[in-house]
């Protein structure tokens, strides 16, 4: 068994000679790997394909197996690949492909494996492999090819139920990276959160990966033109990766936006030059914090107290009163609120505010409002109770 990766575009190897393959492996690999090879021989002879699959995963996880992984896959696993679970086969193939440095050889390895997967019988395996191929094309700068494979993967994935997390993670991960490359902030934000829902950041991501993901999610939340509720992100532990780093202020800014707190926004604005893209989009961010201040102001009010004067809105958003009408119209057009404007009396009648994922603090505020509502009901009950007793 050689340490050099086998060229995947070479002619298909002859039928496996098991004894010869194992003998060659034992003579060319470190002693630490010999128990695996002996187990391969025994399990293959006995046709215990499931147990053999588990042993192969253990082999691929061993650090000393790194130089031999491609050969084991191409010369050994390919002999019985139709007999094992196809999703597990693809998972091994994806892991092995990481050892192939040559871009074209890497891609050929994956597409060759894809051609051997029965899509109808192994849909999850097909999606995982398509998503992996899409990610490979993205790394090589082929955005068009990435999008084509993403769309093909989604067409299958969208029809499936009970999909394994690893398959979902592969799709949402490459989709997020694609939208990041395209600087499409809102789609990146959505797909990145879906990716995080499919993995355990503590075990499946390195510290650097968690920090990069938290940073990019923060930037996309600020710049996404349809994102006006950060609650789901604020409750995710991924943001803890920002603590104690030069990017910690991004976490503070996220909470500031979710609160619609303009004073805190202005206090953090001097840090924007650390992220040039935020500085370049300051005007947009200023409008966004004003919109979120308006949403928060409406949300905090009871349903019977949502007629607001332009003067009140101006004070809440720190805008000149002649800019309030435009701000409310913007909120209406984004469907953040529903209601109407009275330009003559300079009032906004708000009938609905967009449902939100609430932070703990906002849930606390809602609880106080519910408590007040219950108290009002109790007062009404106490007033009418004597009348009910008399009438009965």
Tab-separated table of C-alpha atoms in Angstrom:
chain	number	residue	atom	x	y	z
A	1	UNK	CA	0.000	0.000	0.000
A	2	UNK	CA	1.710	3.198	-1.180
A	3	UNK	CA	1.547	6.507	0.674
A	4	UNK	CA	0.940	8.513	-2.517
A	5	UNK	CA	-2.730	9.144	-3.358
A	6	UNK	CA	-3.850	7.029	-6.271
A	7	UNK	CA	-4.836	9.000	-9.374
A	8	UNK	CA	-8.601	8.749	-9.552
A	9	UNK	CA	-8.689	9.178	-13.290
A	10	UNK	CA	-6.646	6.013	-13.797
A	11	UNK	CA	-8.301	2.889	-15.221
A	12	UNK	CA	-10.466	1.010	-12.774
A	13	UNK	CA	-8.274	-1.299	-10.683
A	14	UNK	CA	-8.603	-5.046	-11.157
A	15	UNK	CA	-10.822	-7.100	-8.848
A	16	UNK	CA	-9.552	-7.072	-5.299
A	17	UNK	CA	-7.084	-9.736	-4.255
A	18	UNK	CA	-7.791	-9.544	-0.539
A	19	UNK	CA	-4.778	-11.479	0.711
A	20	UNK	CA	-2.404	-9.514	-1.486
A	21	UNK	CA	-3.913	-6.152	-0.459
A	22	UNK	CA	-3.693	-6.935	3.262
A	23	UNK	CA	-0.154	-8.341	2.930
A	24	UNK	CA	0.974	-5.194	1.107
A	25	UNK	CA	-0.678	-3.034	3.737
A	26	UNK	CA	0.972	-4.842	6.627
A	27	UNK	CA	4.405	-4.382	5.038
A	28	UNK	CA	3.981	-0.647	4.299
A	29	UNK	CA	2.018	0.745	7.236
A	30	UNK	CA	2.997	1.491	10.861
A	31	UNK	CA	2.369	-1.299	13.398
A	32	UNK	CA	-0.378	0.816	15.022
A	33	UNK	CA	-2.537	0.275	11.915
A	34	UNK	CA	-2.003	-3.495	11.632
A	35	UNK	CA	-4.966	-4.421	13.913
A	36	UNK	CA	-7.248	-2.537	11.512
A	37	UNK	CA	-5.892	-4.380	8.479
A	38	UNK	CA	-6.246	-7.762	10.157
A	39	UNK	CA	-9.821	-6.853	11.088
A	40	UNK	CA	-10.495	-5.780	7.485
A	41	UNK	CA	-9.335	-9.202	6.287
A	42	UNK	CA	-11.461	-11.117	8.792
A	43	UNK	CA	-14.649	-9.076	8.366
A	44	UNK	CA	-14.396	-9.081	4.566
A	45	UNK	CA	-13.949	-12.859	4.506
A	46	UNK	CA	-17.009	-13.267	6.703
A	47	UNK	CA	-18.971	-10.700	4.688
A	48	UNK	CA	-19.859	-8.716	7.815
A	49	UNK	CA	-20.357	-5.479	5.914
A	50	UNK	CA	-21.841	-3.398	8.723
A	51	UNK	CA	-19.083	-4.291	11.155
A	52	UNK	CA	-16.519	-3.692	8.431
A	53	UNK	CA	-17.989	-0.234	7.824
A	54	UNK	CA	-17.629	0.646	11.508
A	55	UNK	CA	-14.037	-0.570	11.539
A	56	UNK	CA	-13.243	1.506	8.433
A	57	UNK	CA	-14.555	4.652	10.159
A	58	UNK	CA	-12.256	3.920	13.095
A	59	UNK	CA	-9.353	3.497	10.673
A	60	UNK	CA	-10.056	6.808	8.930
A	61	UNK	CA	-10.213	8.585	12.290
A	62	UNK	CA	-6.744	7.327	13.260
A	63	UNK	CA	-4.175	10.078	12.620
A	64	UNK	CA	-1.592	7.635	11.234
A	65	UNK	CA	-4.021	6.478	8.525
A	66	UNK	CA	-3.851	9.829	6.732
A	67	UNK	CA	-1.356	8.821	3.957
A	68	UNK	CA	-3.212	5.577	3.222
A	69	UNK	CA	-6.845	6.689	3.144
A	70	UNK	CA	-7.197	7.212	-0.604
A	71	UNK	CA	-5.635	3.833	-1.403
A	72	UNK	CA	-7.890	2.027	1.083
A	73	UNK	CA	-10.940	3.647	-0.473
A	74	UNK	CA	-9.935	3.118	-4.101
A	75	UNK	CA	-8.391	-0.339	-3.825
A	76	UNK	CA	-10.383	-1.917	-0.994
A	77	UNK	CA	-13.742	-0.231	-0.347
A	78	UNK	CA	-14.572	0.127	-4.042
A	79	UNK	CA	-14.662	-3.672	-4.263
A	80	UNK	CA	-17.715	-3.952	-1.996
A	81	UNK	CA	-19.156	-0.432	-2.059
A	82	UNK	CA	-22.559	-1.598	-3.281
A	83	UNK	CA	-22.917	-3.904	-0.276
A	84	UNK	CA	-22.656	-1.233	2.413
A	85	UNK	CA	-24.922	1.619	3.456
A	86	UNK	CA	-24.575	4.234	0.718
A	87	UNK	CA	-24.734	7.212	3.066
A	88	UNK	CA	-21.897	5.744	5.137
A	89	UNK	CA	-19.991	5.118	1.887
A	90	UNK	CA	-20.348	8.765	0.883
A	91	UNK	CA	-19.340	9.949	4.353
A	92	UNK	CA	-16.123	7.966	4.004
A	93	UNK	CA	-15.606	9.264	0.488
A	94	UNK	CA	-16.036	12.871	1.643
A	95	UNK	CA	-13.468	12.330	4.396
A	96	UNK	CA	-11.016	10.674	2.004
A	97	UNK	CA	-11.357	13.431	-0.609
A	98	UNK	CA	-9.855	15.912	1.870
A	99	UNK	CA	-6.540	14.109	1.447
A	100	UNK	CA	-6.415	14.882	-2.296
A	101	UNK	CA	-4.662	18.210	-2.824
A	102	UNK	CA	-4.923	18.495	-6.590
A	103	UNK	CA	-8.155	20.428	-7.328
A	104	UNK	CA	-9.101	18.575	-10.495
A	105	UNK	CA	-8.271	15.172	-9.021
A	106	UNK	CA	-10.248	16.046	-5.910
A	107	UNK	CA	-13.303	16.980	-7.955
A	108	UNK	CA	-12.961	13.954	-10.227
A	109	UNK	CA	-12.840	11.656	-7.204
A	110	UNK	CA	-16.138	13.062	-5.892
A	111	UNK	CA	-17.962	13.165	-9.237
A	112	UNK	CA	-16.867	9.591	-9.979
A	113	UNK	CA	-18.351	8.482	-6.677
A	114	UNK	CA	-21.538	10.448	-7.433
A	115	UNK	CA	-21.953	8.576	-10.708
A	116	UNK	CA	-21.943	5.298	-8.786
A	117	UNK	CA	-24.659	6.310	-6.289
A	118	UNK	CA	-28.236	5.280	-7.056
A	119	UNK	CA	-30.121	8.522	-6.417
A	120	UNK	CA	-33.547	6.904	-6.186
A	121	UNK	CA	-32.446	4.383	-3.557
A	122	UNK	CA	-29.949	6.561	-1.677
A	123	UNK	CA	-31.287	10.115	-1.742
A	124	UNK	CA	-29.513	11.327	1.395
A	125	UNK	CA	-26.191	10.012	0.097
A	126	UNK	CA	-26.844	11.801	-3.192
A	127	UNK	CA	-27.580	15.112	-1.420
A	128	UNK	CA	-24.500	14.854	0.815
A	129	UNK	CA	-22.251	14.198	-2.152
A	130	UNK	CA	-23.804	16.940	-4.294
A	131	UNK	CA	-23.393	19.447	-1.462
A	132	UNK	CA	-19.771	18.396	-1.012
A	133	UNK	CA	-19.099	18.775	-4.739
A	134	UNK	CA	-20.757	22.203	-4.639
A	135	UNK	CA	-18.470	23.228	-1.762
A	136	UNK	CA	-15.427	21.988	-3.666
A	137	UNK	CA	-16.414	24.069	-6.703
A	138	UNK	CA	-16.939	27.080	-4.435
A	139	UNK	CA	-13.410	26.730	-3.034
A	140	UNK	CA	-12.101	26.671	-6.591
A	141	UNK	CA	-14.060	29.814	-7.514
A	142	UNK	CA	-16.755	28.203	-9.668
A	143	UNK	CA	-19.804	30.078	-8.347
A	144	UNK	CA	-22.052	29.071	-11.233
A	145	UNK	CA	-21.234	25.387	-10.797
A	146	UNK	CA	-21.743	25.715	-7.050
A	147	UNK	CA	-25.213	27.175	-7.518
A	148	UNK	CA	-26.192	24.470	-10.019
A	149	UNK	CA	-25.227	21.672	-7.619
A	150	UNK	CA	-26.826	23.485	-4.659
A	151	UNK	CA	-30.119	23.735	-6.516
A	152	UNK	CA	-29.969	20.076	-7.512
A	153	UNK	CA	-29.266	19.059	-3.905
A	154	UNK	CA	-32.113	21.197	-2.573
A	155	UNK	CA	-34.583	19.744	-5.076
A	156	UNK	CA	-33.996	16.317	-3.533
A	157	UNK	CA	-33.544	17.473	0.073
A	158	UNK	CA	-36.775	19.475	0.093
A	159	UNK	CA	-38.769	16.314	-0.623
A	160	UNK	CA	-37.225	14.250	2.188
A	161	UNK	CA	-38.288	13.797	5.800
A	162	UNK	CA	-36.226	12.649	8.778
A	163	UNK	CA	-32.932	13.619	7.163
A	164	UNK	CA	-29.735	13.040	9.151
A	165	UNK	CA	-28.167	16.171	10.599
A	166	UNK	CA	-24.924	15.613	8.715
A	167	UNK	CA	-26.740	15.772	5.383
A	168	UNK	CA	-28.637	18.933	6.303
A	169	UNK	CA	-25.436	20.490	7.642
A	170	UNK	CA	-23.611	19.810	4.375
A	171	UNK	CA	-26.301	21.588	2.363
A	172	UNK	CA	-26.862	24.557	4.661
A	173	UNK	CA	-23.111	24.932	5.162
A	174	UNK	CA	-22.310	25.261	1.472
A	175	UNK	CA	-25.381	27.455	0.906
A	176	UNK	CA	-24.208	29.838	3.639
A	177	UNK	CA	-20.682	29.963	2.198
A	178	UNK	CA	-22.079	30.591	-1.281
A	179	UNK	CA	-24.168	33.553	-0.124
A	180	UNK	CA	-21.185	34.875	1.823
A	181	UNK	CA	-19.109	34.805	-1.368
A	182	UNK	CA	-21.939	36.666	-3.140
A	183	UNK	CA	-22.230	39.201	-0.266
A	184	UNK	CA	-25.945	38.395	0.058
A	185	UNK	CA	-26.345	39.026	3.760
A	186	UNK	CA	-29.912	37.964	4.531
A	187	UNK	CA	-29.681	34.544	2.798
A	188	UNK	CA	-26.292	33.972	4.459
A	189	UNK	CA	-27.822	34.774	7.851
A	190	UNK	CA	-30.732	32.358	7.395
A	191	UNK	CA	-28.693	29.467	6.020
A	192	UNK	CA	-25.927	29.936	8.569
A	193	UNK	CA	-28.410	29.666	11.460
A	194	UNK	CA	-29.906	26.557	9.839
A	195	UNK	CA	-26.400	25.109	9.563
A	196	UNK	CA	-25.775	25.745	13.259
A	197	UNK	CA	-29.048	23.972	14.071
A	198	UNK	CA	-27.598	20.814	12.485
A	199	UNK	CA	-24.239	20.728	14.281
A	200	UNK	CA	-22.858	20.950	17.806
A	201	UNK	CA	-20.545	23.984	17.675
A	202	UNK	CA	-18.700	22.823	20.797
A	203	UNK	CA	-17.592	19.538	19.203
A	204	UNK	CA	-18.047	19.931	15.447
A	205	UNK	CA	-16.320	23.313	15.060
A	206	UNK	CA	-12.902	24.580	16.099
A	207	UNK	CA	-12.515	27.741	18.174
A	208	UNK	CA	-11.446	29.691	15.094
A	209	UNK	CA	-14.440	28.397	13.133
A	210	UNK	CA	-16.839	29.407	15.904
A	211	UNK	CA	-15.310	32.885	16.064
A	212	UNK	CA	-15.473	33.352	12.287
A	213	UNK	CA	-19.081	32.134	12.153
A	214	UNK	CA	-20.163	34.403	15.013
A	215	UNK	CA	-18.412	37.380	13.400
A	216	UNK	CA	-19.949	36.762	9.972
A	217	UNK	CA	-23.420	36.223	11.433
A	218	UNK	CA	-23.149	39.534	13.256
A	219	UNK	CA	-22.100	41.433	10.127
A	220	UNK	CA	-24.864	39.807	8.069
A	221	UNK	CA	-27.461	40.639	10.728
A	222	UNK	CA	-26.466	44.310	10.577
A	223	UNK	CA	-26.378	44.526	6.786
A	224	UNK	CA	-29.261	42.200	5.863
A	225	UNK	CA	-31.984	44.437	4.456
A	226	UNK	CA	-34.791	42.151	5.671
A	227	UNK	CA	-33.398	41.254	9.114
A	228	UNK	CA	-34.974	43.279	11.893
A	229	UNK	CA	-35.136	40.706	14.658
A	230	UNK	CA	-31.916	39.343	16.120
A	231	UNK	CA	-33.518	37.316	18.911
A	232	UNK	CA	-32.711	33.881	17.470
A	233	UNK	CA	-29.044	34.776	17.066
A	234	UNK	CA	-28.779	36.474	20.444
A	235	UNK	CA	-29.912	33.306	22.206
A	236	UNK	CA	-27.444	31.086	20.320
A	237	UNK	CA	-24.267	30.048	22.168
A	238	UNK	CA	-22.211	30.714	19.024
A	239	UNK	CA	-22.005	34.367	20.092
A	240	UNK	CA	-20.009	33.349	23.164
A	241	UNK	CA	-17.087	32.857	20.772
A	242	UNK	CA	-16.840	36.666	20.532
A	243	UNK	CA	-16.300	37.084	24.280
A	244	UNK	CA	-12.828	38.245	25.222
A	245	UNK	CA	-11.831	38.919	21.592
A	246	UNK	CA	-11.311	42.174	19.664
A	247	UNK	CA	-14.750	41.496	18.111
A	248	UNK	CA	-16.664	41.454	21.399
A	249	UNK	CA	-18.180	44.868	20.602
A	250	UNK	CA	-20.060	43.223	17.701
A	251	UNK	CA	-21.985	41.151	20.240
A	252	UNK	CA	-22.813	44.314	22.209
A	253	UNK	CA	-23.953	45.995	19.005
A	254	UNK	CA	-26.272	43.073	18.208
A	255	UNK	CA	-27.999	43.459	21.563
A	256	UNK	CA	-28.159	47.205	20.990
A	257	UNK	CA	-29.976	46.735	17.676
A	258	UNK	CA	-32.386	44.204	19.134
A	259	UNK	CA	-33.248	46.673	21.896
A	260	UNK	CA	-33.577	49.530	19.419
A	261	UNK	CA	-31.328	51.556	21.754
A	262	UNK	CA	-30.043	54.504	19.753
A	263	UNK	CA	-27.915	55.912	22.571
A	264	UNK	CA	-25.890	52.704	22.811
A	265	UNK	CA	-25.651	52.611	19.007
A	266	UNK	CA	-24.082	56.060	18.953
A	267	UNK	CA	-21.690	55.064	21.734
A	268	UNK	CA	-20.470	52.055	19.729
A	269	UNK	CA	-20.330	53.863	16.363
A	270	UNK	CA	-16.674	55.010	16.860
A	271	UNK	CA	-15.683	51.314	16.624
A	272	UNK	CA	-17.183	50.895	13.144
A	273	UNK	CA	-13.885	51.692	11.343
A	274	UNK	CA	-12.606	48.354	12.699
A	275	UNK	CA	-15.087	46.790	10.274
A	276	UNK	CA	-14.838	48.980	7.128
A	277	UNK	CA	-17.992	47.467	5.629
A	278	UNK	CA	-20.014	48.772	8.584
A	279	UNK	CA	-18.459	52.197	8.261
A	280	UNK	CA	-19.276	52.235	4.541
A	281	UNK	CA	-22.906	51.395	5.323
A	282	UNK	CA	-23.338	53.778	8.265
A	283	UNK	CA	-26.339	55.555	6.726
A	284	UNK	CA	-28.146	52.227	6.268
A	285	UNK	CA	-27.290	51.152	9.819
A	286	UNK	CA	-28.539	54.452	11.197
A	287	UNK	CA	-31.869	53.975	9.441
A	288	UNK	CA	-32.017	50.376	10.651
A	289	UNK	CA	-31.502	51.273	14.309
A	290	UNK	CA	-34.249	53.903	13.966
A	291	UNK	CA	-36.618	51.300	12.507
A	292	UNK	CA	-35.768	48.889	15.316
A	293	UNK	CA	-36.302	51.643	17.867
A	294	UNK	CA	-39.754	52.207	16.345
A	295	UNK	CA	-40.550	48.467	16.431
A	296	UNK	CA	-39.427	48.178	20.043
A	297	UNK	CA	-41.433	51.255	21.014
A	298	UNK	CA	-44.592	49.800	19.448
A	299	UNK	CA	-43.952	46.348	20.891
A	300	UNK	CA	-43.671	47.689	24.437
A	301	UNK	CA	-47.072	49.367	24.212
A	302	UNK	CA	-50.352	47.658	24.939
A	303	UNK	CA	-52.707	46.966	22.043
A	304	UNK	CA	-54.965	49.867	23.058
A	305	UNK	CA	-52.083	52.344	23.225
A	306	UNK	CA	-50.523	52.148	19.782
A	307	UNK	CA	-51.606	55.445	18.308
A	308	UNK	CA	-48.391	57.447	18.404
A	309	UNK	CA	-47.828	61.092	17.546
A	310	UNK	CA	-45.012	62.010	15.168
A	311	UNK	CA	-43.476	63.910	18.080
A	312	UNK	CA	-43.368	60.756	20.235
A	313	UNK	CA	-41.833	58.746	17.404
A	314	UNK	CA	-39.268	61.489	16.803
A	315	UNK	CA	-38.259	61.348	20.462
A	316	UNK	CA	-38.066	57.536	20.476
A	317	UNK	CA	-35.967	57.403	17.290
A	318	UNK	CA	-33.991	60.648	17.730
A	319	UNK	CA	-35.055	61.795	14.271
A	320	UNK	CA	-36.165	65.263	13.153
A	321	UNK	CA	-39.957	65.332	13.144
A	322	UNK	CA	-40.049	65.919	9.386
A	323	UNK	CA	-38.344	62.527	8.825
A	324	UNK	CA	-40.805	60.524	10.927
A	325	UNK	CA	-43.388	60.037	8.184
A	326	UNK	CA	-40.766	58.535	5.866
A	327	UNK	CA	-39.555	56.203	8.627
A	328	UNK	CA	-43.059	54.903	9.359
A	329	UNK	CA	-43.736	54.413	5.645
A	330	UNK	CA	-40.478	52.451	5.407
A	331	UNK	CA	-41.552	50.236	8.319
A	332	UNK	CA	-44.925	49.679	6.634
A	333	UNK	CA	-43.327	48.795	3.290
A	334	UNK	CA	-41.008	46.275	5.001
A	335	UNK	CA	-44.086	44.784	6.711
A	336	UNK	CA	-42.509	45.387	10.114
A	337	UNK	CA	-45.752	47.024	11.229
A	338	UNK	CA	-49.299	47.467	9.956
A	339	UNK	CA	-51.459	50.505	10.392
A	340	UNK	CA	-52.097	53.899	8.873
A	341	UNK	CA	-50.819	57.455	8.896
A	342	UNK	CA	-52.739	60.671	9.591
A	343	UNK	CA	-50.592	63.406	8.054
A	344	UNK	CA	-52.995	66.152	9.168
A	345	UNK	CA	-52.921	65.261	12.875
A	346	UNK	CA	-49.391	63.865	12.532
A	347	UNK	CA	-50.212	60.508	14.073
A	348	UNK	CA	-49.469	56.884	13.280
A	349	UNK	CA	-52.097	54.272	14.148
A	350	UNK	CA	-50.306	50.932	14.561
A	351	UNK	CA	-52.493	47.823	14.563
A	352	UNK	CA	-49.849	45.088	14.347
A	353	UNK	CA	-46.132	44.591	14.860
A	354	UNK	CA	-44.073	41.812	13.248
A	355	UNK	CA	-43.840	38.656	15.420
A	356	UNK	CA	-40.431	38.419	17.038
A	357	UNK	CA	-38.088	35.953	18.661
A	358	UNK	CA	-37.794	37.599	22.064
A	359	UNK	CA	-34.699	38.034	24.184
A	360	UNK	CA	-34.935	37.126	27.869
A	361	UNK	CA	-35.307	40.807	28.763
A	362	UNK	CA	-38.157	41.244	26.280
A	363	UNK	CA	-39.878	38.126	27.622
A	364	UNK	CA	-39.616	39.690	31.070
A	365	UNK	CA	-41.311	42.835	29.792
A	366	UNK	CA	-44.055	40.757	28.184
A	367	UNK	CA	-44.573	38.891	31.455
A	368	UNK	CA	-45.096	42.199	33.276
A	369	UNK	CA	-47.683	43.257	30.694
A	370	UNK	CA	-49.524	39.942	31.110
A	371	UNK	CA	-49.433	40.432	34.865
A	372	UNK	CA	-50.989	43.872	34.433
A	373	UNK	CA	-53.666	42.400	32.186
A	374	UNK	CA	-54.476	39.731	34.794
A	375	UNK	CA	-54.719	42.419	37.482
A	376	UNK	CA	-57.181	44.371	35.341
A	377	UNK	CA	-59.326	41.263	34.936
A	378	UNK	CA	-59.252	40.725	38.701
A	379	UNK	CA	-60.373	44.308	39.261
A	380	UNK	CA	-63.239	43.883	36.826
A	381	UNK	CA	-64.228	40.640	38.552
A	382	UNK	CA	-64.237	42.345	41.948
A	383	UNK	CA	-66.431	45.185	40.627
A	384	UNK	CA	-69.047	42.986	39.013
A	385	UNK	CA	-69.080	40.237	41.634
A	386	UNK	CA	-71.568	42.093	43.956
A	387	UNK	CA	-73.890	42.773	41.028
A	388	UNK	CA	-73.828	39.113	40.040
A	389	UNK	CA	-74.619	38.046	43.589
A	390	UNK	CA	-77.557	40.494	43.840
A	391	UNK	CA	-79.024	39.457	40.513
A	392	UNK	CA	-78.803	35.793	41.466
